[in-house]
Structure formats: C-alpha cells, structure tokens
Amino acid sequence: MRKIVKENYQEMCSDICQEIIMTIKTKPDALICIAGGTTPLGVMEQLVLELKSKQIDYSNVKFISLDEWVGISKETPGSCLETLDTNLFSKLHLKDEQVIFFDGKAKDLNNECLKMNKELAMFGPIDIIILGIGMNGHIGFNEPGVDVNLDAHIVDLDDTTKQVMGKYFKEQIQLEKGISLGFRQIKAARKIIVMANGEHKKTIVNKVLTSTPDVKIPATILKDVDNCTLIIDKQANGE
Ligand code: PGA
C-alpha cells in the first residue's frame, strides 16, 4: 500500500476521478466498484461531470456493489444502492445491466452472495475499486476479526458500525447485519484505492498506517497489496 496525502478533499476526489476515467478509456467495458458511503461522494460528483463533459463512452462499463445493509435497499435513502443511484447511476442514465448490486432485502441472502460471486467470476476481477475506511477500520462490511479468505458473505455488524450508522439515515433505524464482498474479491481488484478524509478519520488512519496487517483492523489487510493506494487529505494525516 502506498500513501498519498493531498491538500484537501477536492484534490483527492479529482485524482481518483482521473484514475477511474483512465480505467474506462483503456478498458471501455471496465468493472468498477465504488463504496456507497459518504467518503466517495465527491468522486461520484466529479465523475458524472467528467464523463458527460468529455463525452467519454461509458455505455459498456459495469458497476458492482461493494456492500449493503441487510433489510433495506434502494427505497431507503442512505442505503448503499440509493446513495450510488442518486449520486451516480441515475445521473449517468445507466442501463439496468450496467449495475450489479446486492439486494439487502433479498429473502435468500446466501443466494445473494452466490449471485455476486457468479457475477464476479463472469465479469471480474474488478478493474478499479474505491473504498472508504470505517471508524473501526472496516472495509465494506468486512468488520474487525473478519476471515480474509471469504468471498461475498453476510456479516454481523460491529458495535462501532451500529453506533455510526445513524449518519446515513434520515429516520432512526437499527440494522444488525450487512452483506459484503469479501477480501478475496477486493484484493483481486486490478487497482485498489482506499480514501479517507477529515479530522474524524485521523485516529483510524494512523492505526492503519502504524499497524502490521491484522484482521482486528481490516484495512491493514490491504497493506501488503502492491496495487493498493491510500489517498488521504491533510486533516486525516498524522496523529
Ligand atoms: P464513510 O464510511 O465513507 O461514510 O465515512 C466509510 C465506511 O464505513 O466504510
């Protein structure tokens, strides 16, 4: 994992957006994964502008889901799918077949995992994946203590995740489980970008940077991955 510190959030997002554009230009049918959290929102905004203003052909690109809260889906503002749909997919007018997503409301969640594993076996590996870091170091819903050899799987949410989840939803909802791509699939991506910004991420970023790979801080699992870059702003840097 290499570390890059940018002056501010805008610059981080701009660099990451350019990486995605480059991926699409070199591989017009690229498979792209962007986390449905708060951190990549600026990337989504710039990506919509760039793709449209530069008239880049993204008609064969596919976007694949990183994770979803179990029990909710697109109709719940703040779900991963709703976040991506509102800020990216609908603005790009993507065709249905360009979006491969976990259905958090699926009756058979094991089947939902199998579905995603099959999609990745068919269209993968992911060409570029943009990840955030949770306050507990989670990546997607790969929570502390995760088995790093898993593919898509169902997760009991960690206490920290349950504490911070309120920031995503207008209404108070309590969710207990998530569904997520596993580290095996994330590590197989051709390019991995982990992003973190703001003062509130400084402590966890510092823990990631100073710890050896340890499942207790899931983001550290990416430290020995060559094609992984951590991009942070000045506020998230150092302790
Ligand atoms: P955030 O979430 O981007 O909303 O801060 C990161 C994460 O929990 O993975």
Short mmCIF file of N, CA and C in Angstrom, two decimals, residues 67-130:
data_model
loop_
_atom_site.label_atom_id
_atom_site.label_comp_id
_atom_site.label_asym_id
_atom_site.label_seq_id
_atom_site.Cartn_x
_atom_site.Cartn_y
_atom_site.Cartn_z
N ASP A 67 -21.13 -3.42 -0.91
CA ASP A 67 -21.86 -3.92 0.26
C ASP A 67 -23.24 -3.31 0.35
N GLU A 68 -24.02 -3.82 1.27
CA GLU A 68 -25.36 -3.26 1.53
C GLU A 68 -25.77 -3.65 2.95
N TRP A 69 -26.61 -2.81 3.52
CA TRP A 69 -27.20 -3.13 4.83
C TRP A 69 -28.28 -4.18 4.61
N VAL A 70 -28.31 -5.20 5.43
CA VAL A 70 -29.36 -6.21 5.29
C VAL A 70 -30.68 -5.64 5.83
N GLY A 71 -31.73 -5.76 5.01
CA GLY A 71 -33.06 -5.29 5.42
C GLY A 71 -33.54 -4.08 4.66
N ILE A 72 -32.60 -3.42 3.95
CA ILE A 72 -33.02 -2.23 3.18
C ILE A 72 -32.42 -2.29 1.77
N SER A 73 -33.00 -1.47 0.90
CA SER A 73 -32.49 -1.40 -0.46
C SER A 73 -32.73 0.01 -1.01
N LYS A 74 -32.90 0.11 -2.32
CA LYS A 74 -32.94 1.43 -2.98
C LYS A 74 -34.00 2.38 -2.45
N GLU A 75 -35.11 1.86 -1.93
CA GLU A 75 -36.19 2.75 -1.49
C GLU A 75 -35.86 3.44 -0.17
N THR A 76 -34.80 3.03 0.49
CA THR A 76 -34.42 3.66 1.76
C THR A 76 -33.26 4.64 1.54
N PRO A 77 -33.55 5.96 1.65
CA PRO A 77 -32.46 6.93 1.50
C PRO A 77 -31.34 6.61 2.49
N GLY A 78 -30.13 6.52 1.99
CA GLY A 78 -28.98 6.20 2.84
C GLY A 78 -28.49 4.78 2.66
N SER A 79 -29.31 3.94 2.00
CA SER A 79 -28.78 2.59 1.69
C SER A 79 -27.64 2.77 0.69
N CYS A 80 -26.81 1.75 0.57
CA CYS A 80 -25.67 1.88 -0.36
C CYS A 80 -26.17 2.06 -1.79
N LEU A 81 -27.19 1.27 -2.14
CA LEU A 81 -27.69 1.37 -3.52
C LEU A 81 -28.33 2.73 -3.78
N GLU A 82 -29.10 3.23 -2.82
CA GLU A 82 -29.74 4.54 -3.02
C GLU A 82 -28.67 5.62 -3.16
N THR A 83 -27.63 5.54 -2.34
CA THR A 83 -26.58 6.55 -2.39
C THR A 83 -25.91 6.56 -3.76
N LEU A 84 -25.58 5.39 -4.25
CA LEU A 84 -24.93 5.31 -5.56
C LEU A 84 -25.90 5.67 -6.68
N ASP A 85 -27.15 5.23 -6.53
CA ASP A 85 -28.12 5.50 -7.58
C ASP A 85 -28.38 7.01 -7.70
N THR A 86 -28.60 7.66 -6.57
CA THR A 86 -28.90 9.10 -6.59
C THR A 86 -27.72 9.91 -7.09
N ASN A 87 -26.52 9.55 -6.65
CA ASN A 87 -25.36 10.39 -6.94
C ASN A 87 -24.59 10.01 -8.20
N LEU A 88 -24.86 8.81 -8.71
CA LEU A 88 -24.07 8.37 -9.86
C LEU A 88 -24.91 7.68 -10.94
N PHE A 89 -25.52 6.55 -10.60
CA PHE A 89 -26.16 5.73 -11.64
C PHE A 89 -27.26 6.48 -12.38
N SER A 90 -28.16 7.13 -11.63
CA SER A 90 -29.28 7.79 -12.32
C SER A 90 -28.79 9.00 -13.10
N LYS A 91 -27.76 9.66 -12.59
CA LYS A 91 -27.23 10.83 -13.31
C LYS A 91 -26.56 10.43 -14.62
N LEU A 92 -26.06 9.20 -14.65
CA LEU A 92 -25.41 8.72 -15.88
C LEU A 92 -26.41 7.96 -16.77
N HIS A 93 -27.64 7.84 -16.29
CA HIS A 93 -28.68 7.10 -17.04
C HIS A 93 -28.19 5.71 -17.47
N LEU A 94 -27.66 4.99 -16.50
CA LEU A 94 -27.13 3.65 -16.81
C LEU A 94 -28.26 2.69 -17.13
N LYS A 95 -27.96 1.72 -17.96
CA LYS A 95 -28.92 0.64 -18.24
C LYS A 95 -28.88 -0.33 -17.05
N ASP A 96 -29.99 -1.06 -16.86
CA ASP A 96 -30.07 -1.98 -15.71
C ASP A 96 -28.89 -2.95 -15.68
N GLU A 97 -28.52 -3.44 -16.86
CA GLU A 97 -27.44 -4.45 -16.89
C GLU A 97 -26.06 -3.87 -16.56
N GLN A 98 -26.00 -2.54 -16.40
CA GLN A 98 -24.71 -1.94 -16.04
C GLN A 98 -24.52 -1.86 -14.52
N VAL A 99 -25.55 -2.23 -13.78
CA VAL A 99 -25.46 -2.16 -12.31
C VAL A 99 -25.70 -3.54 -11.71
N ILE A 100 -24.70 -4.05 -11.02
CA ILE A 100 -24.79 -5.36 -10.37
C ILE A 100 -24.73 -5.08 -8.87
N PHE A 101 -25.84 -5.30 -8.18
CA PHE A 101 -25.88 -4.86 -6.78
C PHE A 101 -26.48 -5.90 -5.85
N PHE A 102 -25.98 -5.92 -4.61
CA PHE A 102 -26.60 -6.74 -3.57
C PHE A 102 -28.00 -6.21 -3.29
N ASP A 103 -28.98 -7.10 -3.18
CA ASP A 103 -30.30 -6.70 -2.72
C ASP A 103 -30.37 -6.99 -1.23
N GLY A 104 -30.30 -5.94 -0.43
CA GLY A 104 -30.31 -6.10 1.02
C GLY A 104 -31.62 -6.65 1.54
N LYS A 105 -32.66 -6.64 0.69
CA LYS A 105 -33.97 -7.15 1.11
C LYS A 105 -34.25 -8.55 0.57
N ALA A 106 -33.26 -9.15 -0.07
CA ALA A 106 -33.47 -10.49 -0.64
C ALA A 106 -33.87 -11.47 0.47
N LYS A 107 -34.83 -12.35 0.14
CA LYS A 107 -35.27 -13.33 1.15
C LYS A 107 -34.14 -14.32 1.43
N ASP A 108 -33.46 -14.69 0.35
CA ASP A 108 -32.37 -15.66 0.50
C ASP A 108 -31.02 -14.95 0.34
N LEU A 109 -30.47 -14.58 1.47
CA LEU A 109 -29.23 -13.78 1.41
C LEU A 109 -28.04 -14.62 0.96
N ASN A 110 -28.07 -15.92 1.29
CA ASN A 110 -26.97 -16.78 0.82
C ASN A 110 -26.95 -16.81 -0.70
N ASN A 111 -28.14 -16.84 -1.27
CA ASN A 111 -28.25 -16.83 -2.71
C ASN A 111 -27.74 -15.52 -3.30
N GLU A 112 -27.97 -14.43 -2.56
CA GLU A 112 -27.49 -13.11 -2.97
C GLU A 112 -25.95 -13.10 -3.02
N CYS A 113 -25.34 -13.78 -2.06
CA CYS A 113 -23.87 -13.91 -2.05
C CYS A 113 -23.42 -14.73 -3.26
N LEU A 114 -24.12 -15.83 -3.50
CA LEU A 114 -23.75 -16.69 -4.64
C LEU A 114 -23.89 -15.94 -5.94
N LYS A 115 -24.96 -15.13 -6.03
CA LYS A 115 -25.21 -14.34 -7.24
C LYS A 115 -24.01 -13.43 -7.50
N MET A 116 -23.56 -12.76 -6.45
CA MET A 116 -22.45 -11.82 -6.62
C MET A 116 -21.16 -12.56 -6.96
N ASN A 117 -20.95 -13.72 -6.32
CA ASN A 117 -19.74 -14.50 -6.64
C ASN A 117 -19.74 -14.92 -8.10
N LYS A 118 -20.93 -15.29 -8.59
CA LYS A 118 -21.03 -15.71 -10.00
C LYS A 118 -20.76 -14.54 -10.94
N GLU A 119 -21.33 -13.38 -10.60
CA GLU A 119 -21.12 -12.18 -11.44
C GLU A 119 -19.63 -11.85 -11.52
N LEU A 120 -18.98 -11.95 -10.37
CA LEU A 120 -17.54 -11.63 -10.36
C LEU A 120 -16.74 -12.68 -11.12
N ALA A 121 -17.17 -13.92 -11.03
CA ALA A 121 -16.47 -14.97 -11.77
C ALA A 121 -16.62 -14.72 -13.27
N MET A 122 -17.77 -14.16 -13.66
CA MET A 122 -18.04 -13.93 -15.08
C MET A 122 -17.37 -12.65 -15.58
N PHE A 123 -17.53 -11.55 -14.84
CA PHE A 123 -17.07 -10.25 -15.34
C PHE A 123 -15.80 -9.74 -14.65
N GLY A 124 -15.39 -10.40 -13.57
CA GLY A 124 -14.26 -9.90 -12.78
C GLY A 124 -12.92 -10.27 -13.36
N PRO A 125 -11.82 -9.95 -12.70
CA PRO A 125 -11.84 -9.20 -11.44
C PRO A 125 -12.23 -7.74 -11.64
N ILE A 126 -12.50 -7.08 -10.56
CA ILE A 126 -12.83 -5.66 -10.59
C ILE A 126 -11.61 -4.90 -11.13
N ASP A 127 -11.84 -3.97 -12.06
CA ASP A 127 -10.72 -3.22 -12.62
C ASP A 127 -10.25 -2.11 -11.69
N ILE A 128 -11.20 -1.43 -11.07
CA ILE A 128 -10.81 -0.41 -10.09
C ILE A 128 -11.86 -0.37 -8.99
N ILE A 129 -11.38 -0.33 -7.75
CA ILE A 129 -12.30 -0.31 -6.60
C ILE A 129 -11.93 0.87 -5.70
N ILE A 130 -12.95 1.65 -5.33
CA ILE A 130 -12.74 2.83 -4.49
C ILE A 130 -13.39 2.55 -3.14
#
